[in-house]
Structures are given as C-alpha cells and as structure tokens.
XYZ file of C-alpha atoms in Angstrom:
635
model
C -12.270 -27.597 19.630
C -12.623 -30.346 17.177
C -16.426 -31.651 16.290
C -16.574 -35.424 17.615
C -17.032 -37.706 14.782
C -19.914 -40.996 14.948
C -16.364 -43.564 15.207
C -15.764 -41.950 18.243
C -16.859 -44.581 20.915
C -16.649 -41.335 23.733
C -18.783 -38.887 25.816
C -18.120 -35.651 27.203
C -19.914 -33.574 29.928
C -20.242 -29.858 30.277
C -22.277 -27.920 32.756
C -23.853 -24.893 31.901
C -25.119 -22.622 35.168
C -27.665 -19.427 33.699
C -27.043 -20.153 30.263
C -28.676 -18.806 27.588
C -30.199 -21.083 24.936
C -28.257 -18.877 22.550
C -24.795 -19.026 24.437
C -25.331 -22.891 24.802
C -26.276 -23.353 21.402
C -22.726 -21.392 20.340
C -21.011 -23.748 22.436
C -22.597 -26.872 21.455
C -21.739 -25.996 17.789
C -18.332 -25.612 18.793
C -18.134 -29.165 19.713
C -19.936 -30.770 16.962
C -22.951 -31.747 19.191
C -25.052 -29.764 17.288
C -25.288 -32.003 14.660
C -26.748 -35.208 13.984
C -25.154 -38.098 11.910
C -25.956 -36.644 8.671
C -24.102 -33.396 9.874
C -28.284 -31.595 10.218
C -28.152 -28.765 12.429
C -30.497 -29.743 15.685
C -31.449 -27.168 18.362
C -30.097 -27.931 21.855
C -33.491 -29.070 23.263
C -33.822 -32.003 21.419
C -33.808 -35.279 23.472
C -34.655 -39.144 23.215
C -33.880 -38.675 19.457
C -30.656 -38.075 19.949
C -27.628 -38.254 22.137
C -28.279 -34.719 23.943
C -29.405 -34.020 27.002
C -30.290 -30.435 28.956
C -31.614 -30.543 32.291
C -32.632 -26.505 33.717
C -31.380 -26.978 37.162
C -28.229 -28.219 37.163
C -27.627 -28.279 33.882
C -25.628 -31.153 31.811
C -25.448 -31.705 28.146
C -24.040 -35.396 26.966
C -23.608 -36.895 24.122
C -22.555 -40.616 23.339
C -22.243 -42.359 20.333
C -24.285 -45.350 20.500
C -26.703 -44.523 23.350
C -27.776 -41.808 25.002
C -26.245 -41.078 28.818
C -27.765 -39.203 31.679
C -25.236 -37.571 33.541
C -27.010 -35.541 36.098
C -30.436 -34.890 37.486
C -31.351 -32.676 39.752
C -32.767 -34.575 43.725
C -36.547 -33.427 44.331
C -36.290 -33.145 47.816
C -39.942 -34.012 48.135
C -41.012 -32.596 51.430
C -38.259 -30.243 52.176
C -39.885 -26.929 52.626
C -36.918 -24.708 53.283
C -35.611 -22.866 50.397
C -32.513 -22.476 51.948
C -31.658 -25.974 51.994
C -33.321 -26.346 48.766
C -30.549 -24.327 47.208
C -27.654 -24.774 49.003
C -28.389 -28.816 49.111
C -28.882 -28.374 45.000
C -32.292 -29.668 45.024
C -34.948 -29.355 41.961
C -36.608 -25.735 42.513
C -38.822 -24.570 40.580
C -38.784 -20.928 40.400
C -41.634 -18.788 41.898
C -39.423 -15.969 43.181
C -41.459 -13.521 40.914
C -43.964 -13.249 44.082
C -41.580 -11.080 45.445
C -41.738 -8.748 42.735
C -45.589 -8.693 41.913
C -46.008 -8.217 45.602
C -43.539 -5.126 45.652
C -45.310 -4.012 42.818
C -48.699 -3.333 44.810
C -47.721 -3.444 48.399
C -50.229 -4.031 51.199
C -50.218 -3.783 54.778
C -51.269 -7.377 55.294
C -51.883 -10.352 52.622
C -53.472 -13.216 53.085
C -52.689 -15.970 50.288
C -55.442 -18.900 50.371
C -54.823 -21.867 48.458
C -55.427 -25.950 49.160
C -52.990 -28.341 51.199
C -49.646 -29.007 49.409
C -49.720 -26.035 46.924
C -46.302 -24.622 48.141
C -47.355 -22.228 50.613
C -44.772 -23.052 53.360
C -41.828 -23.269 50.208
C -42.752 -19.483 49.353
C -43.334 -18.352 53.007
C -39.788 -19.451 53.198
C -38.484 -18.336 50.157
C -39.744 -14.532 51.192
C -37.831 -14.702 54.552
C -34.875 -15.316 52.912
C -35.429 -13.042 50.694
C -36.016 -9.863 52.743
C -33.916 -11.205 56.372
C -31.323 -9.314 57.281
C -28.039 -11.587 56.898
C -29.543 -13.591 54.228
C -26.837 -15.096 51.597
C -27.644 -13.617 47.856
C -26.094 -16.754 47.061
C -29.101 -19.081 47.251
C -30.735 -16.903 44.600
C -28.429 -16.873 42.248
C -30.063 -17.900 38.619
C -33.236 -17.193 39.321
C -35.845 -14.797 37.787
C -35.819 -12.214 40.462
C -32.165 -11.359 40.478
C -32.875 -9.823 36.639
C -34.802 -7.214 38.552
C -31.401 -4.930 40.182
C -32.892 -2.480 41.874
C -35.432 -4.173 43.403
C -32.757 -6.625 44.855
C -30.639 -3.836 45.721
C -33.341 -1.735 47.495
C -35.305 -4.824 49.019
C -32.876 -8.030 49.482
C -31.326 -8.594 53.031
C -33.005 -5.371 54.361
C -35.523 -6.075 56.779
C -36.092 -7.965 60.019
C -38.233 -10.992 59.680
C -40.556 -12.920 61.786
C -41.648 -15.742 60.365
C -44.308 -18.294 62.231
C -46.272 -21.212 61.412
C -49.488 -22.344 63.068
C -50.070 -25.929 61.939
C -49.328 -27.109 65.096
C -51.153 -24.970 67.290
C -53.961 -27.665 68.113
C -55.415 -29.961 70.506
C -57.938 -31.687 72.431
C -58.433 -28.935 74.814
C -57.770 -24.932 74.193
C -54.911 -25.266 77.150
C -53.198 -27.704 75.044
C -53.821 -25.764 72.086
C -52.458 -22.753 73.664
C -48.953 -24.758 74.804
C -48.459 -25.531 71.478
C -48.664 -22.059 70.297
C -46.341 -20.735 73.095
C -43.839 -23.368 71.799
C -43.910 -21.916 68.081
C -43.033 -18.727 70.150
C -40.695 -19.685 71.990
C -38.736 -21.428 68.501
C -39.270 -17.854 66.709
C -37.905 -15.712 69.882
C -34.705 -17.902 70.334
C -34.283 -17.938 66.922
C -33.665 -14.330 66.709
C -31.392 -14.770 70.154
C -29.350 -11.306 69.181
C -32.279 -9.320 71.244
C -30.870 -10.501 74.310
C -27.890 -8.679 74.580
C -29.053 -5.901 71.653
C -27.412 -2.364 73.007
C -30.801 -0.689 71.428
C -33.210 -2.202 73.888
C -33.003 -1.094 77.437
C -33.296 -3.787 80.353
C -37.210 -3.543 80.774
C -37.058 -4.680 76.823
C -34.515 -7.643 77.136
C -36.765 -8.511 80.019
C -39.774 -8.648 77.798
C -37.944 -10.937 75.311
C -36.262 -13.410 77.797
C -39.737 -13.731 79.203
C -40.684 -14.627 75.572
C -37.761 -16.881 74.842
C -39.645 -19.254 77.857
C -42.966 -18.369 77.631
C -45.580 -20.859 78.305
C -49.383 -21.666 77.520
C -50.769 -20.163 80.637
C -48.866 -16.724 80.277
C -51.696 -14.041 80.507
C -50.152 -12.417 77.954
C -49.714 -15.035 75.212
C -51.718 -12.768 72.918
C -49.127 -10.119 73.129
C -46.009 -12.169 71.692
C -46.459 -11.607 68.009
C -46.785 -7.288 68.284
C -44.229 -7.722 71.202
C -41.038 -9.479 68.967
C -42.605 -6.587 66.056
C -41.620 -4.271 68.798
C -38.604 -5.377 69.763
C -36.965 -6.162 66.051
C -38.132 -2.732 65.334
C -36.143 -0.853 68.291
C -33.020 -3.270 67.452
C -32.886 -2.567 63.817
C -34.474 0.958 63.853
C -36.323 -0.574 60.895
C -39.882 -1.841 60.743
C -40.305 -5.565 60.613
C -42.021 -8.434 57.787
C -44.109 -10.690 59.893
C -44.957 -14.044 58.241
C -47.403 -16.293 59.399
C -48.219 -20.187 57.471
C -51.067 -22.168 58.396
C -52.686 -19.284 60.041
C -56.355 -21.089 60.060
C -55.234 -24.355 61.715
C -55.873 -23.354 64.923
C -59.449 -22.133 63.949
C -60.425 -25.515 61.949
C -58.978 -28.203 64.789
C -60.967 -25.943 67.906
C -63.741 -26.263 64.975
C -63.636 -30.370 65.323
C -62.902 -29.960 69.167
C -65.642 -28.108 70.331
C -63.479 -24.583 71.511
C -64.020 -22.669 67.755
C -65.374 -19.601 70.246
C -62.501 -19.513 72.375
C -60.009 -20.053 69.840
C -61.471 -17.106 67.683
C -61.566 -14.717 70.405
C -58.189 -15.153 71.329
C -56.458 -15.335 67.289
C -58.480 -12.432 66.848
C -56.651 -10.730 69.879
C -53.562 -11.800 68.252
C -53.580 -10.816 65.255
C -55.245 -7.531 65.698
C -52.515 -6.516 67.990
C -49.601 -7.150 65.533
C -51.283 -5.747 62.645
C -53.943 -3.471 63.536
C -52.337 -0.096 63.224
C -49.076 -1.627 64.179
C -46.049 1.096 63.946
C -43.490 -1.608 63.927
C -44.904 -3.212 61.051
C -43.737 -3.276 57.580
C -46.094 -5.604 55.947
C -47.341 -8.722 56.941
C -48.158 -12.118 54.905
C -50.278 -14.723 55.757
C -51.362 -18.298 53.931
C -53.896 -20.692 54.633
C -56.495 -22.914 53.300
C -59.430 -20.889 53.811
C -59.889 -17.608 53.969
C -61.937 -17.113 57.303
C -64.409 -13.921 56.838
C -63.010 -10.223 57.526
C -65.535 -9.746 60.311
C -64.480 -12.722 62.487
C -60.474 -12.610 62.491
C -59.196 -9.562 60.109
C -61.373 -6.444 61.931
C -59.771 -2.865 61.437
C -56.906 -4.286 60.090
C -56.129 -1.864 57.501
C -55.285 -2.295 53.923
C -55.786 -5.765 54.107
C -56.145 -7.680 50.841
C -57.237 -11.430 50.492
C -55.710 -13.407 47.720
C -58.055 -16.760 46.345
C -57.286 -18.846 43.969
C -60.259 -16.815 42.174
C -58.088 -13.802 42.181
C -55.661 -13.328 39.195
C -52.256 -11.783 40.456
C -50.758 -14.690 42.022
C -52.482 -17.233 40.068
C -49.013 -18.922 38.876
C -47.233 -18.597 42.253
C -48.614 -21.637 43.924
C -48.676 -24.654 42.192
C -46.969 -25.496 38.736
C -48.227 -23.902 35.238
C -48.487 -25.940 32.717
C -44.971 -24.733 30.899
C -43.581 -25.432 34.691
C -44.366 -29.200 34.888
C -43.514 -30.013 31.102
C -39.840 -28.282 31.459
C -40.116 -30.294 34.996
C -40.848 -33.827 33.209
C -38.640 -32.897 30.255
C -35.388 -32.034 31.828
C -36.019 -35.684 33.618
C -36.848 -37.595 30.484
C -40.313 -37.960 31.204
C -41.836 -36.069 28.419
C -43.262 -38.941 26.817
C -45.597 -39.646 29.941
C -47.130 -35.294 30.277
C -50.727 -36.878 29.296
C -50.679 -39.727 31.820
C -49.304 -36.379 34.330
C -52.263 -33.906 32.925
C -55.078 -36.823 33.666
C -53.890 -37.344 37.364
C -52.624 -33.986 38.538
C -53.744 -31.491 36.348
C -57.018 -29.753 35.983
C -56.725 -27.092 39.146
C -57.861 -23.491 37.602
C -56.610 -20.666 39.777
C -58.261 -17.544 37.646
C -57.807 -19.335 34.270
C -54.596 -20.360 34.804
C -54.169 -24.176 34.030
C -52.190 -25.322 37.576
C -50.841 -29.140 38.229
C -50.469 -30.195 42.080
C -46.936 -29.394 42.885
C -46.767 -32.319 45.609
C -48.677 -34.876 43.006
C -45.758 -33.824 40.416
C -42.637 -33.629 42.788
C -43.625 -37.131 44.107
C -44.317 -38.492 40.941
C -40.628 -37.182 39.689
C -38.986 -38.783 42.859
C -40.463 -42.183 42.356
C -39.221 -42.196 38.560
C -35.828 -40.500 39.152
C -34.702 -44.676 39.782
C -37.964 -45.978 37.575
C -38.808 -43.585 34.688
C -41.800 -46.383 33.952
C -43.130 -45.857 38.393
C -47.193 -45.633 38.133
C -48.840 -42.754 38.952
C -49.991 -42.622 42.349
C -52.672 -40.500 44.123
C -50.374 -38.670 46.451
C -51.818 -35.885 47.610
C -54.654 -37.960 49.141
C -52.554 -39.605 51.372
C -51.673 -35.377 52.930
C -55.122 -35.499 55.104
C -57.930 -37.661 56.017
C -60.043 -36.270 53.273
C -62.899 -36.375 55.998
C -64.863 -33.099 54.254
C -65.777 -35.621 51.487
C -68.058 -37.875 53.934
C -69.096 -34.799 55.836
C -70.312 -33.973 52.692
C -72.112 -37.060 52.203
C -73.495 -37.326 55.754
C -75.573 -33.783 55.138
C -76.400 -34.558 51.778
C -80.056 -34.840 50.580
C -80.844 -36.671 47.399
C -80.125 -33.845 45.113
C -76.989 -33.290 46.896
C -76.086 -36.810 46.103
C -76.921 -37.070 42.806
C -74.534 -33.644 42.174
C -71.724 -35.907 43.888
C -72.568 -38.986 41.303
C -72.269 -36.330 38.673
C -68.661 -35.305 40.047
C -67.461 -38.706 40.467
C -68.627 -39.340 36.479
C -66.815 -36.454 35.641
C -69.696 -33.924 34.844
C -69.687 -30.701 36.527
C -72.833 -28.641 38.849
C -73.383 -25.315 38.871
C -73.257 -23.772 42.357
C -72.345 -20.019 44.232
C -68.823 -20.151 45.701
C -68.806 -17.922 49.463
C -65.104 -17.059 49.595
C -65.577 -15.585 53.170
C -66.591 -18.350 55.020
C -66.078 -19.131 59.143
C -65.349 -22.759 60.081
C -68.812 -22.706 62.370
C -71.046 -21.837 58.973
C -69.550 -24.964 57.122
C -71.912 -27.334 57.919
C -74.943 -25.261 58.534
C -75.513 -25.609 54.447
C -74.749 -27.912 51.543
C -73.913 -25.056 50.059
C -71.310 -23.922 52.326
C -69.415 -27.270 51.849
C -69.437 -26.987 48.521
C -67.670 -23.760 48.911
C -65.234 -25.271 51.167
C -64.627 -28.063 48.773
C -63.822 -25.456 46.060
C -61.186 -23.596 48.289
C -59.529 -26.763 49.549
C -59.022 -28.260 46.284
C -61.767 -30.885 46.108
C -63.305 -29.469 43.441
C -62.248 -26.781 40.928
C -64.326 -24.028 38.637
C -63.759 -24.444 35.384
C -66.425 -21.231 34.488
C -68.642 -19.117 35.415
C -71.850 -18.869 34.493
C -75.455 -16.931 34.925
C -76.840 -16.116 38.529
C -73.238 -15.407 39.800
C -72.831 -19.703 39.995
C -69.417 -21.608 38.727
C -69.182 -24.924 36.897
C -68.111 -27.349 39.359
C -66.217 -30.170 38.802
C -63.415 -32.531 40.632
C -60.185 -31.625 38.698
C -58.417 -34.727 38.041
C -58.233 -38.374 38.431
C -56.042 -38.041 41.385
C -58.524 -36.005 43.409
C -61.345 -38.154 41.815
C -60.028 -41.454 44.045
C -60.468 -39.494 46.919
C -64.299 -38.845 46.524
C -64.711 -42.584 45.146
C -63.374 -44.180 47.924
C -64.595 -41.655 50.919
C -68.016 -42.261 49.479
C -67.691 -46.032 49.686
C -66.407 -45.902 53.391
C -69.330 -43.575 54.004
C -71.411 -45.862 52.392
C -70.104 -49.109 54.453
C -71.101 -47.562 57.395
C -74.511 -46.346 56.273
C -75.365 -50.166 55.192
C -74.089 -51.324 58.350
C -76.313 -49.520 59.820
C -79.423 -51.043 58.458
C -79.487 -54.439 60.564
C -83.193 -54.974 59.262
C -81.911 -54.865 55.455
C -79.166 -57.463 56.353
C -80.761 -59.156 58.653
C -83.521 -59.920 55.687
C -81.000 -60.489 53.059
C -79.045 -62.513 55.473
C -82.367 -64.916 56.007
C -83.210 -65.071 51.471
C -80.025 -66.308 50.680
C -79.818 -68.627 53.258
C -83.417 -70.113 52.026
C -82.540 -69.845 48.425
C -85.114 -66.766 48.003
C -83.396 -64.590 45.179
C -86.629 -62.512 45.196
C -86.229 -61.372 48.915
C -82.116 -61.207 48.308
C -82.803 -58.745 45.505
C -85.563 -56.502 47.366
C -83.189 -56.146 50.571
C -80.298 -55.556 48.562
C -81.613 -52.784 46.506
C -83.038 -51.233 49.772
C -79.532 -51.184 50.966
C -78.095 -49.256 47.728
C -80.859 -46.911 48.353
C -78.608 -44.034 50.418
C -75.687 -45.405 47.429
C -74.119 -42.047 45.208
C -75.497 -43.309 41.638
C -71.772 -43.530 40.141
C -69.563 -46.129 39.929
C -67.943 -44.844 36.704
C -64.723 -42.870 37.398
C -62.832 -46.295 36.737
C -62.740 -47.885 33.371
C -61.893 -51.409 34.955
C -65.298 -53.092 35.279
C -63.500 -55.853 37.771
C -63.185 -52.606 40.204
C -66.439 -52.008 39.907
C -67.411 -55.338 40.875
C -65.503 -55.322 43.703
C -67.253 -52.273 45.135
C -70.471 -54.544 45.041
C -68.864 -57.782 46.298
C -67.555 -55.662 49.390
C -71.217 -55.235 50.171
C -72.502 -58.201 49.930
C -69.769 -60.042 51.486
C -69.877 -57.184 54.721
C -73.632 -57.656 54.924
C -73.511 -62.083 54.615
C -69.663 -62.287 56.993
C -71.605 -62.354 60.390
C -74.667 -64.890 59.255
C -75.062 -66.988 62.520
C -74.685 -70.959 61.928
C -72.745 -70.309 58.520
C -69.385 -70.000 57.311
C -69.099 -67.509 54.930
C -65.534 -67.503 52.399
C -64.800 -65.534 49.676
C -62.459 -65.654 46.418
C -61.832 -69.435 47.373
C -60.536 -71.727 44.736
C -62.902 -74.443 43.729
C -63.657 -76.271 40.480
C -62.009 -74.598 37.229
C -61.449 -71.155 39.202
C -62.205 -69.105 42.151
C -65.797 -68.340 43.357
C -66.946 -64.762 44.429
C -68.641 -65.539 48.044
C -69.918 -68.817 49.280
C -71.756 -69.999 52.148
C -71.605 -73.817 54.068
C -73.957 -74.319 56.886
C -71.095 -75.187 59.737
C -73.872 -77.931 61.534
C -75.829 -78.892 58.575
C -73.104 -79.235 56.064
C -75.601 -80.479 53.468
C -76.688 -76.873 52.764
C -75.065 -74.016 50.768
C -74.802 -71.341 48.315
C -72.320 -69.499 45.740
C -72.814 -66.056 44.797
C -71.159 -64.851 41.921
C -71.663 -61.014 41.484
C -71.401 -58.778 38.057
C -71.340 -55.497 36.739
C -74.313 -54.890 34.093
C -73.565 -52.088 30.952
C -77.198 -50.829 31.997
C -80.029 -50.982 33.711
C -81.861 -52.660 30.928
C -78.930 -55.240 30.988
C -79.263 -56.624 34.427
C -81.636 -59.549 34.479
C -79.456 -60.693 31.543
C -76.028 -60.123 33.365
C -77.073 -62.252 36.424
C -78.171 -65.204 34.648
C -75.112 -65.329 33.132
C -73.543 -64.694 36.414
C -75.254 -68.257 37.382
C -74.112 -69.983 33.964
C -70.270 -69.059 34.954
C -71.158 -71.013 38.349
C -71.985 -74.209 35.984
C -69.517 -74.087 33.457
C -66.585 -73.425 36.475
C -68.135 -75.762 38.529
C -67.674 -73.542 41.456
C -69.812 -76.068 43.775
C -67.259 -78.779 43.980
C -65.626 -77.855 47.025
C -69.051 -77.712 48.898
C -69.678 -80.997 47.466
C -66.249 -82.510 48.401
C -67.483 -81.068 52.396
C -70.773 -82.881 52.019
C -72.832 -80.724 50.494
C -75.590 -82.090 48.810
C -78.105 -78.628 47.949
C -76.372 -75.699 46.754
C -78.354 -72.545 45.900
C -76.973 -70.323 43.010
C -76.854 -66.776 42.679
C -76.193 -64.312 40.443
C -76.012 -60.913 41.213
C -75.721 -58.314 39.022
C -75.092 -54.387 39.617
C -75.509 -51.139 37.885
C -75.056 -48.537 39.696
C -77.912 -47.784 42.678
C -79.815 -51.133 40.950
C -79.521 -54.748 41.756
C -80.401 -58.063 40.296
C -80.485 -61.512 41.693
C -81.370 -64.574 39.494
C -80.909 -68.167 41.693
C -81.433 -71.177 40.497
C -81.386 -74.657 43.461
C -78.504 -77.151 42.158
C -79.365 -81.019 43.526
C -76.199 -83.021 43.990
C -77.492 -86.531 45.524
C-alpha cells in the first residue's frame, strides 16, 4: 500500500484485535503512518503529538492530516458487574483474569478475598464463574492474559459446576426479614441452574429436595441446609465436584450488627457455611469476598485449608483495584494522559502489600464522565457508594488523643497504630483501636509502612477519601454544637448586646469537641464557610430577631446579620475570617470589621430603620476563635 502523503486531506481506520506492538508497528509502516511530516520514524504509541491514535480495547489507529480524529473508544459500563455482558456488550475491561491462574497455582479448599467497597470484587466473582461453568462461551475471553496459559484453559475452562451467590441483600430490620431475603438469593441460584429438575442422575427424593429449594422460603427449618444441599445435588448431576462462590459474604453479619440480631445472625451463617464447606465431599473449592474478614473462630471453624486473603497479603495484591500501569494505559487509550496527576491526587494512594492501587470505581467513573467532556472535574465518587457512617462512629468514641490523630489524617500526616485483621463486627466499637482497624480494611485509611512494635503508618490515601472524613466530621460536629444549648444560648444573648468578649468565650467553648484541622482544602473561602455554618446554625433560632445571611447590601454581600423584628432600631453584621495562625487572629478580625466599613454592609439595616448596628469580626483558626466588635451610631 502506498504511504499517505501531508496533501492528502483523508483518514483511514484500521482495527487491530490482540495485536502485537510489533505486528502493528509492521503494519503502520506499511501505510506511511509511521512517520511524521519530516518522514521521522515514530513508535505507534505516540498520541496528542501527532495524528495517531491506539486505544487497547477495541483498538483503532487514525490518522488525519490536519487534526487528529478519534474514531473509537471503548463504553465503561460503570456499574455493570457481569463480565459476561462486559464482553459480549464490548465494554472497557480491564484485565484481571490472571486470578485464575495464581489461584490454580496454590489451590485451597476455601478463600476468602477481603478488600473495601467498590474494589471489583463482584466483577471477578463473576469473571471466575464464567470461567470454570460448565457451558461457558471461550468467546468472552478471547484476548485476554489467561488464554496464553493452554493447558490451564484446556484442563480448567468450562469444566466444573458453579454456584455462585451473593449476600448483600440478605438484611433487615428483623432476623425473619433478614432470613426472607436470603431464601430469595436461593431461590434465584436454584432456578438458575433449573436442569436439576428433570436431571436422569438424581432420583425422585433428590428432585424433591431441589423443587423444595427452587420455592423455599424464610421460615423453612432447613434454610441452613440450601448451600451444601445444591453442592450435593450439582455434584450427583455432573459426577463432578462443584466451585461455590459467595460475594458480600459479611453483609448479613454487619446490618444484624446495626440491628441488634449480630448473635442470631452468627449462629445461623456459621451453620451455613460450615455445612457447605466443612469437610464437604461435593466441594471443589470455594471463594468468598467481603469487606472484612470476620475472625476464624466466629464464622470459619474446622473449615479446613482455609486461607484469608487482606489487602496486607501479597499474592493478589494487583487483582482488585487498578495498578498504576492499569489506570495510565486506562487514561491513555482515552486521551486523558495529560490529566494522570490530577487522577493520582484523588484516587490513588491505596497500598495493598506495596503495590501502588487506584480505586477502580473512582477511575471508571471519572472515564465515563470525560468520554463526552475530556476537561469533566474530578469528583469524589466512591463516597457517594455508602453512608460513610464509620467516620462519625469514629468521632463519637473518640477521646482527645483520638481526635487529634483524626486532625492529623485530615492534614495529611499519618499515626502509627496495630492493625487486628481478624476482627468480629461486635468488637468494633469496644476500642478506638478496633475502628481504626476497621478503617484500614474498609479503605478509610491505608498503610503506607510498617514500623517498630508491630504498628503501621496510617494515613487517609487520597483526596477523594479525604472529603469523606472532612465532611463526616463537620456533620458530627453540627450535631455536637447543637447540642450545647447553654453555649448558644450565651452566644445567642453577647451578640445580641454587642458583647464581643462573651461572643468569643462561648464560641470557643463550642469549638472545644472541634477535630483541630481545617486544612485538607487549599481554598481559604471553604474554610470560612465551615465557620460561618456554625455561627449562622447557633444565631438562626435567636427569639425576637431575624437572622439573614449572604444578603446583598452596600458595595457587596454581608456574611450574617441580625434586625430586631419589634425593635427595628437594633442590629448587627458579622463578618467571619480565616486567620494564617493563631498568632494572626486578633489581627484578622479587626480587619474583618474594617471590610464591614469600607463595604458599607450596614446600609440595608439602615434603609429598615436601623439606627445602632453592632460590628463583628470573627476570625478562625482552626479549634481558636476571635471576635473584635466595634458599636456603629447612625442617628
């Protein structure tokens, strides 16, 4: 084929499906797209430079003369969790199949993979049932990494039946309900794998036993018995033991935790799960994810050959989550190279056995936003997955010390503290300690090293996560000053008699219980906002006043001001700042009251009939407060 030459006002498309770099580059040089203007030989990777483009999933190359044209990228399919539909549906995957080989390679009779919320532990529970089901299509893994490996695929791929369950619904206000819920997740699985109803290898007393599962309900006495009942009957049908795969498997333990029915819930997931893998014949190997990893004593007794995987433990470190090599081909193949330190600040910073790990749901989100705005802002995603409500438990048993520590997060410093790995749900709040531990396993916080006396280096491991903390502890703290009617009540009665002195003393008895950190954003208008949120929730309900904030008046827009509603002739402006220091907070608030003057932010009250206006300025750094006031005579 002839090169294209830079008069040719043209573009051409090729797609390239499990290409080598090599064989592409071959091609490309073929074609003269190799080459830039000056006829330089340029490797096939390069991108906003020049008019070539490679995307790794479904891959295009273009070139234009003139301007560079994206041809084809890849749908996330943010949310989708089935790796079926993933590939057949030609969404973005990145690969992870190489679980299936490093598990192979050191088989266990049960695995439990812990790692936090949103770390692609349903993706790869599905990924492994299509994987090993019998009747799954080879198809969907065409391409990827562990069809290199032949006679694994040959020997493993397609050969064994599959159960494959998810807990995350099996919850409720009462264990009853909690119990329904699971019988439905049952009932799905059973009906699913309809073929045992009229299977020729079970006799009638078995078909019995799975029609009675196919409809069983929350009160069935034998609920317990489902999971090492379908092992049973796959096994007979197949004459082949059977994969069981369970997600979510400590849901049901941490809702009956919040519900008050942890006891009865344990008892009977115990009883479960003992029966389908304790010394289960049926059983080929079984594989289990979660959050936490609940401790061996409570849920895993007898169960043989079980082995625990944390994101302390090295083997699967890259499995869940995206490596660092994994989110820049991920941003490059999308043209959004240009934006991986913006990416690293936000969503990276996880380390799962010193591997450097980026959220996968902060990065697949952030790629679906920009696949129609390559300039979208980075959001905090993955706090929108869960209430976050571990961060004000946190707070709520939290002694001084404890709070400091969580000041020290929020700057960005790190504490050194002993991780527990095998934790139950009823120890969490029985320590600090034990949150902490929590916090660790669920993401909150990450370990960047270890250190003397068997402790890791805390810290919260990126900006992303950081949000969370900042604005859990300022809802926690909301509600701990509303608390303290005396300290508004008293700060309520200063400003409303022009005493800055009593203002300041109630107000800095209020930030008493405050974390000492308002420094995890660089904007100092945020952090004044924080403050003015405070003062503005402790002055809305003064009786006999009407309180308004960010009103216009004068030459701009005052902070919070006050107009007696039957004595109009009375009133006060506050105008609040953020100080650099301690040292610098006398000074702040007096300027605080000279941008009252200059804006002359008293001429609405004095247009109502106001005739003496208190001023205050109110300045902030961190846990410290500062009120200057100064009386303003109109008539």
């Amino acid at each position: 084929m002839a090169p294209f030459h830079s008069n040719e006002l043209c573009f051409c498309c090729f797609a390239f499906r499990g290409s080598s770099p090599k064989s592409i580059d071959r091609t490309l040089e073929s074609m003269g797209l190799i080459q830039d203007q000056n006829n330089a030989a340029l490797p096939w990777h390069m991108y906003s430079e020049h008019s070539i483009y490679f995307w790794h999933s479904d891959i295009m190359v273009t070139k234009t003369i003139g301007r560079a044209l994206i041809s084809s990228i890849a749908p996330m399919g943010a949310g989708i969790e089935d790796f079926r539909r993933l590939r057949e549906k030609g969404y973005e995957y990145v690969d992870k199949t190489l679980l299936i080989k490093r598990f192979l390679d050191n088989p266990c009779t049960a695995a439990l993979f812990t790692r936090p919320r949103r770390f692609g532990k349903t993706l790869a529970l599905s990924m492994l049932r299509h994987f090993f089901e019998i009747g799954t299509d080879p198809a969907i893994f065409e391409g990827l990494e562990i069809m290199r490996y032949k006679v694994l695929v040959e020997e493993h791929m397609g050969k064994y039946p599959v159960i494959s369950i998810s807990l995350k619904d099996v919850h409720g206000a009462t264990m009853q309900i909690a119990r329904g819920n699971l019988a439905y997740a049952i009932r799905k699985e059973a009906n699913r794998l309809g073929f045992l109803e009229n299977s020729s290898a079970l006799s009638n007393a078995a078909k019995e036993e799975y029609r009675r599962l196919s409809t069983v309900e929350g009160n069935d006495v034998r609920l317990h018995e489902s999971l090492a009942l379908l092992l049973d009957l796959l096994e007979k049908h197949f004459s082949k033991q059977a994969i069981l795969l369970i997600d979510e498997y400590d849901v049901p333990l941490e809702k009956s935790w919040h519900e008050g029915y942890y006891d009865e819930m344990l008892g009977f997931i115990r009883l479960l799960f003992n029966l389908a893998l304790k010394g289960n014949n049926s059983l080929e190997f079984a594989i289990l994810t979660g959050c936490l990893r609940v401790s061996k004593e409570n849920i895993f007794t007898g169960v043989n050959n079980f082995r625990p995987f944390g994101i302390s433990h090295p083997r699967y470190a890259s499995c869940f989550g995206f490596t660092e090599s994994e989110t820049e081909s991920l941003l490059e193949s999308r043209g959004l190279l240009h934006r991986i330190s913006e990416v690293r600040e936000w969503y990276n910073g996880y380390n799962f056995a010193g591997t450097k790990i980026y959220c996968p749901w902060d990065i697949v989100s952030f790629c679906d936003d920009a696949y129609d705005n390559p300039s979208a802002q980075l959001q905090p995603y993955w706090m929108n997955t869960s209430e976050n409500a571990i961060v004000k438990q946190l707070a709520d048993i939290a002694g001084q010390s404890a709070r400091n520590d969580i000041g020290t997060l929020i700057d960005g410093g790190v504490i050194a503290k002993k991780i527990n790995e095998q934790l139950s749900y009823s120890e969490i709040g029985n320590s600090i300690e034990n949150v902490w531990s929590v916090m660790h396993a669920t993401g909150y916080l990450t370990a960047r090293r270890a250190i003397e006396g068997g402790k890791q280096e805390l810290a919260i491991p990126n900006e992303s996560v950081r949000l969370i903390f900042a604005e859990q502890i300022e809802e926690w703290f909301k509600i701990r000053v509303a608390a303290n009617t005396a300290a508004i009540s008293a700060m309520q009665h200063a400003f409303a008699n022009g005493d800055g002195i009593a203002a300041e003393a109630a107000a800095n008895e209020l930030l008493a219980d405050f974390i000492s950190s308002r420094d995890y954003s660089s904007k100092e208008a945020s952090k004044e906002s924080f403050y003015h949120g405070l003062l503005l929730g402790a002055l809305a309900d003064m009786q006999g006043w009407h309180v308004t904030s960010n009103s216009e008046s004068g030459f701009g827009f005052w902070d919070i001001a006050a107009r007696r509603v039957v004595y109009k002739s009375q009133a006060f402006a506050i105008e609040i700042k953020y100080a650099r220091s301690e040292e610098a907070l006398k000074e702040a608030s007096e300027a605080a009251i000279k941008q009252i003057e200059d804006r002359q932010y008293w001429r609405r009250m004095e247009r109502e009939g106001a005739s003496s206006i208190w001023l205050f300025g109110a300045a902030f750094y961190k846990k410290h407060c500062c009120i200057s006031s100064k009386q303003l005579e109109l008539r």
